[in-house]
Amino acid sequence: MTEMISVHDLSVEFQLLQSKKWPWSDAAVLKAVNGVSFSVDAGKTLGVVGESGCGKSTLVRAIAGLVKPSAGTVTLEGKPVNYSSRADLQALRRRVQMIFQDPVASLNPRMTIREIVAEPLTMFFPEMDAEARTTRVHALLDRVGIPRRNANRYPHEFSGGQCQRIGIARALAAEPKVLLCDEPVSALDVSIQAQVVNLLQDLQRDMGLTLIFVAHDLGVVRHISDEILVMYLGGMMEKASADDLVNDPQHPYTRALLSAVPVPDPDAKLNPEVLDGDLPSPLNLPTGCLFQSRCPKRFDRCTEQRPQPRFVGERQKACHLEALTV
Ligand code: ADP
Ligand code: MG
């Protein structure tokens, strides 16, 4: 297996503006991503889950170069990306494309879908003539199931699911190796979600794409991911193969997330490990374990020392408990 992309100890901080009311106060630092590491082999899918506000979008936006990492490295096809180099960023944007959560808002409302899909072609393949570009746009629209006779229409004339297909066609125009999918189906009707997920899987198979697929619950990602990374407050809690993570969740946070996935059996016993309380503010991270303030298994060490992710077989987990008995 060849590694396509890896992330080492990546952190992203946002410096918040000083309050106008209290100009002498220190500028606040919001720690959105805290030392995340992982790698994904070519053609594989890494699912990233965690509740809203856990830094999932910031993580993928940092990889895509849309926000600047404050520490850590991203390595693409064996070469570290220098986010301060324009040439590196240009090369990165060609090989790593994003699919956004809000499909309608992510398309320029003043452009026809032909122009939207053609834009990356003009940008990345300047030698392509107009005729070749049209042929390519039509092929891309065909591939995502949008009739080419609609190519001169505007995004508002399409449904959310269709807009996401157009966004996928646009991403594919760059001929990327990696697709970063940031909750690509969360805004769509449940009936449409499976179609878009299936389309992404078909494209992955045909083109050998590597996927990082973000979702706020495990329901969507468990079927399409080879491995799943569970994030909480910007940190990695657990990472394992999708089967191991779902069938034998070991981190208390993973167990709580799983208990939130709807079960088809209405008589199933409710899992007692439901999350209590709110997500703490990333402006003021808990001392010790990031999850300790909501963890049902917390003991002294959890409040004193931050557990580093460690390998247990193929699985990685950041937890002071040796192993939970299921
Ligand atoms: P998720 O995608 O998991 O819901 P996000 O990555 O969007 O989480 O957000 C993580 C944290 O970073 C949140 O507290 C959010 O408010 C904050 N955040 C995200 N983007 C910015 C930004 N541009 N400036 C300041 N804070 C941000
Ligand atoms: Mg998000």
mmCIF file of N, CA and C in Angstrom, residues 25-152:
data_model
loop_
_atom_site.group_PDB
_atom_site.id
_atom_site.type_symbol
_atom_site.label_atom_id
_atom_site.label_comp_id
_atom_site.label_asym_id
_atom_site.label_seq_id
_atom_site.Cartn_x
_atom_site.Cartn_y
_atom_site.Cartn_z
ATOM 1 N N SER A 25 -7.313 43.713 27.149
ATOM 2 C CA SER A 25 -7.300 42.277 27.402
ATOM 3 C C SER A 25 -6.422 41.592 26.354
ATOM 4 N N ASP A 26 -5.886 40.428 26.696
ATOM 5 C CA ASP A 26 -5.076 39.684 25.732
ATOM 6 C C ASP A 26 -5.975 39.174 24.617
ATOM 7 N N ALA A 27 -5.430 39.131 23.387
ATOM 8 C CA ALA A 27 -6.185 38.526 22.299
ATOM 9 C C ALA A 27 -6.394 37.051 22.646
ATOM 10 N N ALA A 28 -7.607 36.567 22.402
ATOM 11 C CA ALA A 28 -7.892 35.185 22.763
ATOM 12 C C ALA A 28 -7.432 34.246 21.652
ATOM 13 N N VAL A 29 -7.011 33.058 22.049
ATOM 14 C CA VAL A 29 -6.570 32.060 21.070
ATOM 15 C C VAL A 29 -7.532 30.881 21.127
ATOM 16 N N LEU A 30 -8.153 30.598 19.986
ATOM 17 C CA LEU A 30 -9.079 29.480 19.921
ATOM 18 C C LEU A 30 -8.351 28.291 19.293
ATOM 19 N N LYS A 31 -8.236 27.221 20.061
ATOM 20 C CA LYS A 31 -7.505 26.055 19.569
ATOM 21 C C LYS A 31 -8.487 25.081 18.926
ATOM 22 N N ALA A 32 -8.581 25.165 17.609
ATOM 23 C CA ALA A 32 -9.594 24.378 16.900
ATOM 24 C C ALA A 32 -9.117 22.966 16.595
ATOM 25 N N VAL A 33 -7.819 22.798 16.311
ATOM 26 C CA VAL A 33 -7.256 21.469 16.050
ATOM 27 C C VAL A 33 -5.990 21.332 16.886
ATOM 28 N N ASN A 34 -5.868 20.222 17.611
ATOM 29 C CA ASN A 34 -4.776 20.045 18.567
ATOM 30 C C ASN A 34 -3.967 18.783 18.300
ATOM 31 N N GLY A 35 -2.924 18.932 17.511
ATOM 32 C CA GLY A 35 -1.965 17.843 17.348
ATOM 33 C C GLY A 35 -2.549 16.554 16.777
ATOM 34 N N VAL A 36 -3.190 16.653 15.615
ATOM 35 C CA VAL A 36 -3.776 15.455 14.993
ATOM 36 C C VAL A 36 -2.783 14.829 14.014
ATOM 37 N N SER A 37 -2.647 13.498 14.072
ATOM 38 C CA SER A 37 -1.780 12.758 13.147
ATOM 39 C C SER A 37 -2.546 11.578 12.557
ATOM 40 N N PHE A 38 -2.351 11.346 11.268
ATOM 41 C CA PHE A 38 -2.910 10.140 10.632
ATOM 42 C C PHE A 38 -2.319 10.026 9.246
ATOM 43 N N SER A 39 -2.502 8.883 8.619
ATOM 44 C CA SER A 39 -2.137 8.785 7.210
ATOM 45 C C SER A 39 -3.193 7.959 6.494
ATOM 46 N N VAL A 40 -3.345 8.217 5.204
ATOM 47 C CA VAL A 40 -4.334 7.488 4.410
ATOM 48 C C VAL A 40 -3.638 6.928 3.176
ATOM 49 N N ASP A 41 -3.823 5.633 2.934
ATOM 50 C CA ASP A 41 -3.223 5.013 1.757
ATOM 51 C C ASP A 41 -4.024 5.365 0.501
ATOM 52 N N ALA A 42 -3.349 5.285 -0.630
ATOM 53 C CA ALA A 42 -3.989 5.616 -1.906
ATOM 54 C C ALA A 42 -5.216 4.749 -2.127
ATOM 55 N N GLY A 43 -6.302 5.378 -2.530
ATOM 56 C CA GLY A 43 -7.524 4.651 -2.855
ATOM 57 C C GLY A 43 -8.382 4.283 -1.652
ATOM 58 N N LYS A 44 -7.952 4.674 -0.448
ATOM 59 C CA LYS A 44 -8.704 4.328 0.766
ATOM 60 C C LYS A 44 -9.530 5.516 1.260
ATOM 61 N N THR A 45 -10.423 5.228 2.216
ATOM 62 C CA THR A 45 -11.259 6.277 2.802
ATOM 63 C C THR A 45 -11.046 6.345 4.303
ATOM 64 N N LEU A 46 -10.724 7.542 4.771
ATOM 65 C CA LEU A 46 -10.687 7.785 6.208
ATOM 66 C C LEU A 46 -11.938 8.571 6.576
ATOM 67 N N GLY A 47 -12.739 8.041 7.477
ATOM 68 C CA GLY A 47 -13.884 8.785 7.994
ATOM 69 C C GLY A 47 -13.414 9.612 9.189
ATOM 70 N N VAL A 48 -13.938 10.835 9.327
ATOM 71 C CA VAL A 48 -13.617 11.668 10.489
ATOM 72 C C VAL A 48 -14.935 12.048 11.140
ATOM 73 N N VAL A 49 -15.112 11.652 12.413
ATOM 74 C CA VAL A 49 -16.373 11.956 13.082
ATOM 75 C C VAL A 49 -16.129 12.668 14.403
ATOM 76 N N GLY A 50 -17.163 13.336 14.859
ATOM 77 C CA GLY A 50 -17.109 14.069 16.115
ATOM 78 C C GLY A 50 -18.256 15.063 16.069
ATOM 79 N N GLU A 51 -18.745 15.465 17.259
ATOM 80 C CA GLU A 51 -19.903 16.346 17.229
ATOM 81 C C GLU A 51 -19.519 17.719 16.666
ATOM 82 N N SER A 52 -20.546 18.509 16.393
ATOM 83 C CA SER A 52 -20.344 19.817 15.789
ATOM 84 C C SER A 52 -19.428 20.682 16.667
ATOM 85 N N GLY A 53 -18.478 21.361 16.052
ATOM 86 C CA GLY A 53 -17.561 22.226 16.800
ATOM 87 C C GLY A 53 -16.276 21.541 17.229
ATOM 88 N N CYS A 54 -16.077 20.290 16.796
ATOM 89 C CA CYS A 54 -14.890 19.541 17.217
ATOM 90 C C CYS A 54 -13.670 19.769 16.333
ATOM 91 N N GLY A 55 -13.790 20.621 15.342
ATOM 92 C CA GLY A 55 -12.610 20.957 14.536
ATOM 93 C C GLY A 55 -12.464 20.161 13.257
ATOM 94 N N LYS A 56 -13.517 19.430 12.857
ATOM 95 C CA LYS A 56 -13.422 18.589 11.657
ATOM 96 C C LYS A 56 -13.242 19.439 10.404
ATOM 97 N N SER A 57 -14.081 20.477 10.261
ATOM 98 C CA SER A 57 -13.962 21.330 9.069
ATOM 99 C C SER A 57 -12.616 22.039 9.066
ATOM 100 N N THR A 58 -12.189 22.512 10.227
ATOM 101 C CA THR A 58 -10.909 23.224 10.288
ATOM 102 C C THR A 58 -9.771 22.292 9.887
ATOM 103 N N LEU A 59 -9.841 21.036 10.316
ATOM 104 C CA LEU A 59 -8.806 20.061 9.945
ATOM 105 C C LEU A 59 -8.722 19.915 8.421
ATOM 106 N N VAL A 60 -9.862 19.681 7.769
ATOM 107 C CA VAL A 60 -9.787 19.474 6.317
ATOM 108 C C VAL A 60 -9.493 20.778 5.572
ATOM 109 N N ARG A 61 -9.970 21.892 6.108
ATOM 110 C CA ARG A 61 -9.659 23.176 5.466
ATOM 111 C C ARG A 61 -8.171 23.480 5.566
ATOM 112 N N ALA A 62 -7.557 23.093 6.677
ATOM 113 C CA ALA A 62 -6.107 23.304 6.825
ATOM 114 C C ALA A 62 -5.349 22.427 5.829
ATOM 115 N N ILE A 63 -5.788 21.174 5.670
ATOM 116 C CA ILE A 63 -5.113 20.290 4.714
ATOM 117 C C ILE A 63 -5.222 20.895 3.311
ATOM 118 N N ALA A 64 -6.399 21.457 2.991
ATOM 119 C CA ALA A 64 -6.621 22.027 1.657
ATOM 120 C C ALA A 64 -5.929 23.373 1.472
ATOM 121 N N GLY A 65 -5.368 23.910 2.533
ATOM 122 C CA GLY A 65 -4.683 25.196 2.410
ATOM 123 C C GLY A 65 -5.629 26.384 2.491
ATOM 124 N N LEU A 66 -6.850 26.164 2.978
ATOM 125 C CA LEU A 66 -7.813 27.270 3.083
ATOM 126 C C LEU A 66 -7.651 28.025 4.395
ATOM 127 N N VAL A 67 -7.135 27.366 5.429
ATOM 128 C CA VAL A 67 -6.685 28.068 6.635
ATOM 129 C C VAL A 67 -5.266 27.571 6.899
ATOM 130 N N LYS A 68 -4.483 28.415 7.523
ATOM 131 C CA LYS A 68 -3.074 28.060 7.685
ATOM 132 C C LYS A 68 -2.875 27.241 8.965
ATOM 133 N N PRO A 69 -2.230 26.078 8.845
ATOM 134 C CA PRO A 69 -1.907 25.322 10.059
ATOM 135 C C PRO A 69 -0.959 26.141 10.935
ATOM 136 N N SER A 70 -1.126 26.071 12.263
ATOM 137 C CA SER A 70 -0.185 26.804 13.118
ATOM 138 C C SER A 70 0.996 25.925 13.506
ATOM 139 N N ALA A 71 0.848 24.616 13.380
ATOM 140 C CA ALA A 71 1.969 23.705 13.625
ATOM 141 C C ALA A 71 1.676 22.394 12.925
ATOM 142 N N GLY A 72 2.730 21.631 12.699
ATOM 143 C CA GLY A 72 2.556 20.300 12.123
ATOM 144 C C GLY A 72 2.839 20.277 10.625
ATOM 145 N N THR A 73 2.818 19.088 10.060
ATOM 146 C CA THR A 73 3.095 18.949 8.632
ATOM 147 C C THR A 73 2.051 18.086 7.941
ATOM 148 N N VAL A 74 1.828 18.413 6.684
ATOM 149 C CA VAL A 74 0.990 17.596 5.812
ATOM 150 C C VAL A 74 1.904 17.096 4.704
ATOM 151 N N THR A 75 1.877 15.804 4.457
ATOM 152 C CA THR A 75 2.732 15.226 3.419
ATOM 153 C C THR A 75 1.847 14.609 2.353
ATOM 154 N N LEU A 76 2.072 15.027 1.107
ATOM 155 C CA LEU A 76 1.258 14.537 0.004
ATOM 156 C C LEU A 76 2.164 13.762 -0.937
ATOM 157 N N GLU A 77 1.836 12.515 -1.189
ATOM 158 C CA GLU A 77 2.663 11.648 -2.037
ATOM 159 C C GLU A 77 4.144 11.746 -1.654
ATOM 160 N N GLY A 78 4.376 11.671 -0.356
ATOM 161 C CA GLY A 78 5.753 11.608 0.120
ATOM 162 C C GLY A 78 6.467 12.941 0.240
ATOM 163 N N LYS A 79 5.791 14.048 -0.152
ATOM 164 C CA LYS A 79 6.479 15.331 -0.119
ATOM 165 C C LYS A 79 5.751 16.286 0.828
ATOM 166 N N PRO A 80 6.473 16.844 1.819
ATOM 167 C CA PRO A 80 5.818 17.782 2.739
ATOM 168 C C PRO A 80 5.348 19.028 1.994
ATOM 169 N N VAL A 81 4.156 19.506 2.357
ATOM 170 C CA VAL A 81 3.602 20.695 1.708
ATOM 171 C C VAL A 81 4.060 21.932 2.466
ATOM 172 N N ASN A 82 4.619 22.890 1.751
ATOM 173 C CA ASN A 82 4.983 24.169 2.360
ATOM 174 C C ASN A 82 3.837 25.149 2.107
ATOM 175 N N TYR A 83 3.063 25.426 3.174
ATOM 176 C CA TYR A 83 1.864 26.255 3.001
ATOM 177 C C TYR A 83 2.192 27.736 2.800
ATOM 178 N N SER A 84 3.480 28.089 2.878
ATOM 179 C CA SER A 84 3.850 29.473 2.598
ATOM 180 C C SER A 84 4.318 29.644 1.165
ATOM 181 N N SER A 85 4.429 28.531 0.441
ATOM 182 C CA SER A 85 4.923 28.614 -0.935
ATOM 183 C C SER A 85 3.759 28.615 -1.914
ATOM 184 N N ARG A 86 3.718 29.610 -2.784
ATOM 185 C CA ARG A 86 2.620 29.688 -3.764
ATOM 186 C C ARG A 86 2.630 28.503 -4.707
ATOM 187 N N ALA A 87 3.830 28.090 -5.098
ATOM 188 C CA ALA A 87 3.931 26.957 -6.027
ATOM 189 C C ALA A 87 3.380 25.692 -5.362
ATOM 190 N N ASP A 88 3.722 25.484 -4.077
ATOM 191 C CA ASP A 88 3.220 24.312 -3.365
ATOM 192 C C ASP A 88 1.698 24.357 -3.231
ATOM 193 N N LEU A 89 1.179 25.562 -2.933
ATOM 194 C CA LEU A 89 -0.275 25.691 -2.767
ATOM 195 C C LEU A 89 -0.996 25.414 -4.083
ATOM 196 N N GLN A 90 -0.440 25.917 -5.161
ATOM 197 C CA GLN A 90 -1.022 25.690 -6.492
ATOM 198 C C GLN A 90 -1.054 24.191 -6.808
ATOM 199 N N ALA A 91 0.057 23.519 -6.528
ATOM 200 C CA ALA A 91 0.128 22.078 -6.785
ATOM 201 C C ALA A 91 -0.845 21.322 -5.883
ATOM 202 N N LEU A 92 -0.955 21.786 -4.633
ATOM 203 C CA LEU A 92 -1.863 21.152 -3.677
ATOM 204 C C LEU A 92 -3.318 21.277 -4.139
ATOM 205 N N ARG A 93 -3.696 22.474 -4.598
ATOM 206 C CA ARG A 93 -5.108 22.716 -5.000
ATOM 207 C C ARG A 93 -5.498 21.864 -6.181
ATOM 208 N N ARG A 94 -4.530 21.513 -6.994
ATOM 209 C CA ARG A 94 -4.818 20.659 -8.131
ATOM 210 C C ARG A 94 -5.055 19.222 -7.651
ATOM 211 N N ARG A 95 -4.237 18.768 -6.704
ATOM 212 C CA ARG A 95 -4.297 17.355 -6.325
ATOM 213 C C ARG A 95 -5.268 17.058 -5.190
ATOM 214 N N VAL A 96 -5.608 18.097 -4.417
ATOM 215 C CA VAL A 96 -6.510 17.908 -3.277
ATOM 216 C C VAL A 96 -7.693 18.844 -3.456
ATOM 217 N N GLN A 97 -8.872 18.294 -3.636
ATOM 218 C CA GLN A 97 -10.056 19.118 -3.841
ATOM 219 C C GLN A 97 -11.054 18.898 -2.721
ATOM 220 N N MET A 98 -11.855 19.943 -2.450
ATOM 221 C CA MET A 98 -12.839 19.829 -1.372
ATOM 222 C C MET A 98 -14.263 19.734 -1.901
ATOM 223 N N ILE A 99 -15.077 18.975 -1.183
ATOM 224 C CA ILE A 99 -16.522 18.974 -1.417
ATOM 225 C C ILE A 99 -17.127 19.563 -0.144
ATOM 226 N N PHE A 100 -17.935 20.599 -0.288
ATOM 227 C CA PHE A 100 -18.381 21.345 0.880
ATOM 228 C C PHE A 100 -19.742 20.885 1.394
ATOM 229 N N GLN A 101 -20.002 21.306 2.631
ATOM 230 C CA GLN A 101 -21.230 20.888 3.306
ATOM 231 C C GLN A 101 -22.488 21.501 2.685
ATOM 232 N N ASP A 102 -22.407 22.789 2.345
ATOM 233 C CA ASP A 102 -23.595 23.448 1.800
ATOM 234 C C ASP A 102 -23.440 23.551 0.280
ATOM 235 N N PRO A 103 -24.049 22.600 -0.457
ATOM 236 C CA PRO A 103 -23.771 22.525 -1.888
ATOM 237 C C PRO A 103 -24.225 23.762 -2.646
ATOM 238 N N VAL A 104 -25.327 24.379 -2.219
ATOM 239 C CA VAL A 104 -25.836 25.529 -2.962
ATOM 240 C C VAL A 104 -24.915 26.737 -2.748
ATOM 241 N N ALA A 105 -24.558 26.985 -1.482
ATOM 242 C CA ALA A 105 -23.722 28.148 -1.175
ATOM 243 C C ALA A 105 -22.316 28.009 -1.738
ATOM 244 N N SER A 106 -21.881 26.757 -2.000
ATOM 245 C CA SER A 106 -20.502 26.595 -2.463
ATOM 246 C C SER A 106 -20.365 26.803 -3.976
ATOM 247 N N LEU A 107 -21.497 27.027 -4.671
ATOM 248 C CA LEU A 107 -21.426 27.313 -6.111
ATOM 249 C C LEU A 107 -21.722 28.797 -6.343
ATOM 250 N N ASN A 108 -20.956 29.431 -7.200
ATOM 251 C CA ASN A 108 -21.157 30.847 -7.499
ATOM 252 C C ASN A 108 -22.505 31.055 -8.198
ATOM 253 N N PRO A 109 -23.439 31.813 -7.579
ATOM 254 C CA PRO A 109 -24.792 31.928 -8.139
ATOM 255 C C PRO A 109 -24.829 32.670 -9.476
ATOM 256 N N ARG A 110 -23.772 33.406 -9.792
ATOM 257 C CA ARG A 110 -23.778 34.187 -11.038
ATOM 258 C C ARG A 110 -23.173 33.435 -12.202
ATOM 259 N N MET A 111 -22.726 32.238 -11.972
ATOM 260 C CA MET A 111 -22.122 31.469 -13.061
ATOM 261 C C MET A 111 -23.031 30.315 -13.464
ATOM 262 N N THR A 112 -23.059 30.008 -14.767
ATOM 263 C CA THR A 112 -23.788 28.817 -15.205
ATOM 264 C C THR A 112 -22.986 27.597 -14.762
ATOM 265 N N ILE A 113 -23.656 26.448 -14.741
ATOM 266 C CA ILE A 113 -22.911 25.291 -14.263
ATOM 267 C C ILE A 113 -21.810 24.899 -15.254
ATOM 268 N N ARG A 114 -22.003 25.248 -16.533
ATOM 269 C CA ARG A 114 -20.920 25.019 -17.503
ATOM 270 C C ARG A 114 -19.670 25.798 -17.084
ATOM 271 N N GLU A 115 -19.896 27.090 -16.713
ATOM 272 C CA GLU A 115 -18.757 27.929 -16.304
ATOM 273 C C GLU A 115 -18.142 27.427 -15.004
ATOM 274 N N ILE A 116 -19.021 26.970 -14.104
ATOM 275 C CA ILE A 116 -18.532 26.489 -12.805
ATOM 276 C C ILE A 116 -17.610 25.281 -12.987
ATOM 277 N N VAL A 117 -18.034 24.353 -13.827
ATOM 278 C CA VAL A 117 -17.237 23.135 -14.010
ATOM 279 C C VAL A 117 -16.004 23.429 -14.873
ATOM 280 N N ALA A 118 -16.129 24.433 -15.778
ATOM 281 C CA ALA A 118 -14.997 24.746 -16.670
ATOM 282 C C ALA A 118 -13.898 25.537 -15.968
ATOM 283 N N GLU A 119 -14.266 26.211 -14.869
ATOM 284 C CA GLU A 119 -13.291 27.101 -14.223
ATOM 285 C C GLU A 119 -11.974 26.400 -13.841
ATOM 286 N N PRO A 120 -12.047 25.259 -13.147
ATOM 287 C CA PRO A 120 -10.773 24.593 -12.821
ATOM 288 C C PRO A 120 -10.015 24.137 -14.068
ATOM 289 N N LEU A 121 -10.737 23.853 -15.156
ATOM 290 C CA LEU A 121 -10.053 23.435 -16.387
ATOM 291 C C LEU A 121 -9.195 24.590 -16.915
ATOM 292 N N THR A 122 -9.788 25.797 -16.905
ATOM 293 C CA THR A 122 -9.043 26.971 -17.363
ATOM 294 C C THR A 122 -7.842 27.221 -16.456
ATOM 295 N N MET A 123 -8.069 27.003 -15.152
ATOM 296 C CA MET A 123 -7.026 27.295 -14.190
ATOM 297 C C MET A 123 -5.866 26.291 -14.281
ATOM 298 N N PHE A 124 -6.206 25.014 -14.331
ATOM 299 C CA PHE A 124 -5.162 23.992 -14.218
ATOM 300 C C PHE A 124 -4.681 23.449 -15.565
ATOM 301 N N PHE A 125 -5.499 23.630 -16.614
ATOM 302 C CA PHE A 125 -5.095 23.121 -17.935
ATOM 303 C C PHE A 125 -5.209 24.246 -18.960
ATOM 304 N N PRO A 126 -4.393 25.291 -18.814
ATOM 305 C CA PRO A 126 -4.531 26.468 -19.684
ATOM 306 C C PRO A 126 -4.330 26.138 -21.170
ATOM 307 N N GLU A 127 -3.681 25.019 -21.447
ATOM 308 C CA GLU A 127 -3.413 24.676 -22.852
ATOM 309 C C GLU A 127 -4.652 24.085 -23.535
ATOM 310 N N MET A 128 -5.688 23.758 -22.765
ATOM 311 C CA MET A 128 -6.886 23.127 -23.330
ATOM 312 C C MET A 128 -7.692 24.146 -24.147
ATOM 313 N N ASP A 129 -8.080 23.805 -25.395
ATOM 314 C CA ASP A 129 -8.854 24.784 -26.179
ATOM 315 C C ASP A 129 -10.348 24.681 -25.830
ATOM 316 N N ALA A 130 -11.133 25.649 -26.354
ATOM 317 C CA ALA A 130 -12.534 25.773 -25.954
ATOM 318 C C ALA A 130 -13.333 24.506 -26.259
ATOM 319 N N GLU A 131 -13.038 23.902 -27.383
ATOM 320 C CA GLU A 131 -13.801 22.725 -27.780
ATOM 321 C C GLU A 131 -13.509 21.544 -26.835
ATOM 322 N N ALA A 132 -12.240 21.354 -26.546
ATOM 323 C CA ALA A 132 -11.856 20.280 -25.633
ATOM 324 C C ALA A 132 -12.450 20.512 -24.248
ATOM 325 N N ARG A 133 -12.512 21.786 -23.871
ATOM 326 C CA ARG A 133 -13.073 22.125 -22.561
ATOM 327 C C ARG A 133 -14.556 21.759 -22.503
ATOM 328 N N THR A 134 -15.290 22.107 -23.568
ATOM 329 C CA THR A 134 -16.720 21.774 -23.603
ATOM 330 C C THR A 134 -16.916 20.258 -23.536
ATOM 331 N N THR A 135 -16.112 19.536 -24.294
ATOM 332 C CA THR A 135 -16.221 18.080 -24.283
ATOM 333 C C THR A 135 -16.000 17.547 -22.867
ATOM 334 N N ARG A 136 -14.995 18.114 -22.199
ATOM 335 C CA ARG A 136 -14.652 17.652 -20.851
ATOM 336 C C ARG A 136 -15.770 18.002 -19.854
ATOM 337 N N VAL A 137 -16.331 19.218 -19.973
ATOM 338 C CA VAL A 137 -17.429 19.614 -19.087
ATOM 339 C C VAL A 137 -18.599 18.641 -19.269
ATOM 340 N N HIS A 138 -18.924 18.334 -20.515
ATOM 341 C CA HIS A 138 -20.040 17.416 -20.769
ATOM 342 C C HIS A 138 -19.751 16.034 -20.179
ATOM 343 N N ALA A 139 -18.527 15.573 -20.335
ATOM 344 C CA ALA A 139 -18.182 14.249 -19.798
ATOM 345 C C ALA A 139 -18.302 14.243 -18.269
ATOM 346 N N LEU A 140 -17.873 15.339 -17.642
ATOM 347 C CA LEU A 140 -17.945 15.416 -16.180
ATOM 348 C C LEU A 140 -19.401 15.457 -15.710
ATOM 349 N N LEU A 141 -20.245 16.236 -16.422
ATOM 350 C CA LEU A 141 -21.662 16.305 -16.041
ATOM 351 C C LEU A 141 -22.319 14.931 -16.220
ATOM 352 N N ASP A 142 -21.987 14.263 -17.322
ATOM 353 C CA ASP A 142 -22.518 12.906 -17.538
ATOM 354 C C ASP A 142 -22.137 12.010 -16.362
ATOM 355 N N ARG A 143 -20.879 12.124 -15.955
ATOM 356 C CA ARG A 143 -20.353 11.226 -14.931
ATOM 357 C C ARG A 143 -21.081 11.378 -13.596
ATOM 358 N N VAL A 144 -21.516 12.609 -13.294
ATOM 359 C CA VAL A 144 -22.189 12.817 -12.007
ATOM 360 C C VAL A 144 -23.715 12.798 -12.153
ATOM 361 N N GLY A 145 -24.207 12.505 -13.365
ATOM 362 C CA GLY A 145 -25.647 12.342 -13.542
ATOM 363 C C GLY A 145 -26.423 13.640 -13.687
ATOM 364 N N ILE A 146 -25.792 14.671 -14.236
ATOM 365 C CA ILE A 146 -26.505 15.925 -14.542
ATOM 366 C C ILE A 146 -26.615 16.011 -16.073
ATOM 367 N N PRO A 147 -27.859 16.110 -16.600
ATOM 368 C CA PRO A 147 -28.006 16.151 -18.062
ATOM 369 C C PRO A 147 -27.259 17.344 -18.657
ATOM 370 N N ARG A 148 -26.499 17.099 -19.727
ATOM 371 C CA ARG A 148 -25.677 18.181 -20.281
ATOM 372 C C ARG A 148 -26.525 19.274 -20.916
ATOM 373 N N ARG A 149 -27.782 18.974 -21.254
ATOM 374 C CA ARG A 149 -28.637 20.040 -21.818
ATOM 375 C C ARG A 149 -28.902 21.137 -20.774
ATOM 376 N N ASN A 150 -28.631 20.833 -19.497
ATOM 377 C CA ASN A 150 -28.844 21.837 -18.445
ATOM 378 C C ASN A 150 -27.604 22.670 -18.159
ATOM 379 N N ALA A 151 -26.575 22.508 -18.986
ATOM 380 C CA ALA A 151 -25.285 23.130 -18.673
ATOM 381 C C ALA A 151 -25.333 24.655 -18.634
ATOM 382 N N ASN A 152 -26.341 25.252 -19.303
ATOM 383 C CA ASN A 152 -26.379 26.716 -19.313
ATOM 384 C C ASN A 152 -27.281 27.285 -18.218
#
